[in-house]
Structure formats: C-alpha cells, structure tokens
Amino acid sequence: KSGLDPGGAWHAWGMACLKAGNLSSAREKFNRCLKPPMDLNQLNHGSRLVQDVIQYLEATVKPILIADDDYFATLRELEATLRTKSLSLEMMCEGKIQHNSYYQECLFYLHSYGTNLAIISFYMRHDCMREALLHLLNKESPSEVFIEGIFIPSYESGKLHMLENLLETIDPGLESWGVYLIAACKYLQRKNYYHILYELQQFMKDHVRAAMTCIRFFTHGAKSYTELGGKQTWLLKIKDHLKVYLQEVSRSAGRKKIAFTFRKKMSATDVSRHINTVDLQMEVTKFLHQCESSGTSQMTGSCLPTLFGNNNMKMDVACKVILEGKNIEEGFGIAFRVIQDFQLEATEVYSKVAKQLVKQQKYSEIRQLLKCVNESGVAAKNDGDNIILNCLDEFKNIPAEDLDNLIQDMDSDENKIQAYVMCNKLRSAYLVSVRQDKARAVQLVQHVRQLAESSGDDVVKAICAQWL
C-alpha cells in the first residue's frame, strides 16, 4: 500500500528461512530480491545482499558429511543436496564442498547471483584452487580477476608452487595461461616484488625476461664496484638464461608450430650481443673491484655506471676504467673494447677522461692518454689535438709550463694557434703563425692583431703590425 521497495522484506524473510534450515524456501524468497550482476567480470564480490547470504551459510556449515553420516543428516539437508546436485555446476570440488549441502547452497547463490571473482574467491577460501582455475578459463575472465582472486591469495599464503603445478597440470604448454601470467609479471613489477617475479619467470621458461630481472638484481642498490664484485653470480645467471634461450630457439626452429607465443622473443644475434655485454661487464667488474680494493679508485659518483645502461652510462664505464687503474695504460685496453663493442664516440670518451685528469692535476697522464690513443690504430689524424683542445676550457687552472707542454704535443700548427688563442697566449700564437706559408701567415697574423687590439695587448698588436 505504501509503495515501499519489498526487496528488504524478501531478503529478511529469506534469511529467516535460512536460519530455520529451510533451504528451499529461502531460495524462493531470495529469488524475489536478488539479481545477477550486470557484468560478471566486475572486480567485486557482487551485491551486499548476496555476500550476507554466503557469509551466513559459510559461518553455519555443519560438519556433516552426507557420504559418511547418513543417520545424522536431516531430511531437509538431503533434499537440498539432491536438488543442488542436479544443478549443472561446471565442476565439483572434492572433499567437504561436494558433500555438504550448505556449501552447495553457497555455490547455488554464487552461480545465480555472484560475480566470477566471488565464485573464484569462494573456491580459493575452501582450498579448491583447481576449480577456481577451471572456472576462470571456462568463463574467459580477464586477467584482473586472476590477479585478485587467485594469484595474490596464492603467493600471500605461500602456495605459489601449488598454483604453478596446477597451471602446468591443466595445460602443460601454459599457452592458455599466457595472458594471465604476463599480467601477473606486470603486477609484480609494479609492486617491486622482484624475487617472486624471477621465480615466476623461471616457471614460465621466459628466459629473456628472467635475464632482464637478473640484470636488475646485479645493478640495483649497488654503491661501489666492490659491492658489484659480490654480485657476480647474477651475471652468470644472465648468461645461463640467454644460452638456454638460444638452445630452445634452435631446437624449435625445425618445427612448424609457433611455440612460446607469450614468452619474450629476441633474435639470435641480439642474444649473442647481450652475452658479449655480460662477458665484458664481468671483466669491468673484476678490474674495478681490484682497483677499489687496492685503493687506486678515486671517482665517486651518485650513480654507479654499468654496461647495462644507455650509451652515456657506457661512456662513464669506459672513463672510469681508464681513470681508476694504477696508470692510464692499465685500463685502456678494456675501455677500448667497450668503445669498440658499443660503437661509442671515442673522442668524446677520451676528452671526458682528459678533463678529469686536468681536475686531478695529472698533466703527464694526459700525454700518456694521447700516446695510448695514437697507438690504438683507429685514431683519426686530429683526435689527439681535439682531446687537448677539449680540456683547455680549464686552462686557468693548468700551470703555465704544463699548458705549454700540452700545446707543444699537438700535431697541427693550426690547432696550436687555436689553442694559444683560447688560452690568451697571443704572443705564442703569433710566433706559430709567422712560420706558415706567406699567404696563410698574413691571414693568421691579421687575426691575432685583431684579437690583441680588442683585448688591449699593445705589445703583440705592434709586433703583428710591424710584421705585416
């Protein structure tokens, strides 16, 4: 009469029937107020009303196993069991769920009014992981349902191995689980759960991604190469994963079937290149570890460079190796291989080293660096000169004698003149200029005169004017 929503009344009546143990009557009452969800794959456990029913049924489960204790089963329970058995439920869980009418009631309500996540969570709560997985597959539920309903509860309760065994039992090739496993990996990466991620990647036989996780274990959080020296087992594991991947690729090359659809792919040449990188990183690690142990190490940066970073970081590795040896020659060979293997800009690396040597006031070692560069056999004609020019930005800090020695070491007179001009040594620039061919000498001396004029150096200006 008052036009109120009768749903609440039907729900209360249904709950009263449940409490009285009248299961069939409860179904009839709930049928009038419960509705199936619009989207079975939504990430919740359905309406509050359904959850109340399930909660009550789970809380009042009687430990009566109908198969064993026929005498104690009430007629109502037997009747309800027979009726729920006739429901076309997709699968039956062994043990208590199969034989208990209250659990069967739960399944009836969940299948009629619950979401896929609610059904899966129910199975997981009652140790029926296999049924949860089969339900997920049969309903083709999205990966979020797998993560929320199965994966998180599995690793939180220490049952990850059990989950992996079941996934393999249901589908030995794991292909039907591919989407779910990749989603699980992404979830673990977001959460920074790298140890669980690594375990899962090994189970998936996803060797390329497992190798990438090992790189993170090797580099993450290390503040010195002494620390990296203690983490070298990760480098060996990276190599192992990549080698196994190469073997699997060569084995499956003969087969027509496209295998490993969800596992990360990589060309054999790329894999070989990565193995070379690991070998080189091992050499770098051993060398720098020794340098740090013997106390020759001087560079301390906020970020520890490794060969697994971008090209700038690889350049930093090459610089570090040259600078941290007992002398320039000791680390030059390894640095040279780093430059060659990754096709780095050699002059840029050597210039960085030279600038660092200027800061450390090791001017004689700059000359040793130039000697190594020239003897490497791949230096261009002007490389040595360019390295010196690049480190003259700091000329004010270089003692006059060392500065003169560096400029004298240059091959090209033109570069010497440029260097003298950069360092405001106009008299020296003039002296080199007049040694050139007449026509070029005139141009150069005129240029020096202009600079002397603008800088107020009357002596050099007069000398230039007189020569001209």
Short mmCIF file of C-alpha atoms in Angstrom, two decimals, residues 50 87 98 114 117 120 156 218 265 289 331-332 344 356 362 380 437 460:
data_model
loop_
_atom_site.label_atom_id
_atom_site.label_comp_id
_atom_site.label_asym_id
_atom_site.label_seq_id
_atom_site.Cartn_x
_atom_site.Cartn_y
_atom_site.Cartn_z
CA VAL A 50 24.40 -11.94 -1.80
CA LEU A 87 22.21 -28.11 -10.80
CA GLN A 98 30.97 -31.76 -2.69
CA GLY A 114 27.51 -13.66 -7.84
CA LEU A 117 35.54 -13.10 -8.69
CA ILE A 120 36.70 -17.96 -7.63
CA GLU A 156 50.32 -14.43 0.17
CA PHE A 218 73.01 -7.21 -10.27
CA LYS A 265 61.45 -13.22 -28.22
CA HIS A 289 86.77 -4.30 -7.91
CA GLY A 331 92.66 0.11 -18.01
CA PHE A 332 92.91 1.45 -21.56
CA LEU A 344 80.75 4.85 -28.72
CA GLN A 356 89.02 14.63 -15.34
CA LYS A 362 97.69 14.73 -13.62
CA ALA A 380 91.83 9.81 -36.78
CA ASP A 437 103.11 29.83 -45.84
CA VAL A 460 101.51 41.94 -29.57
#
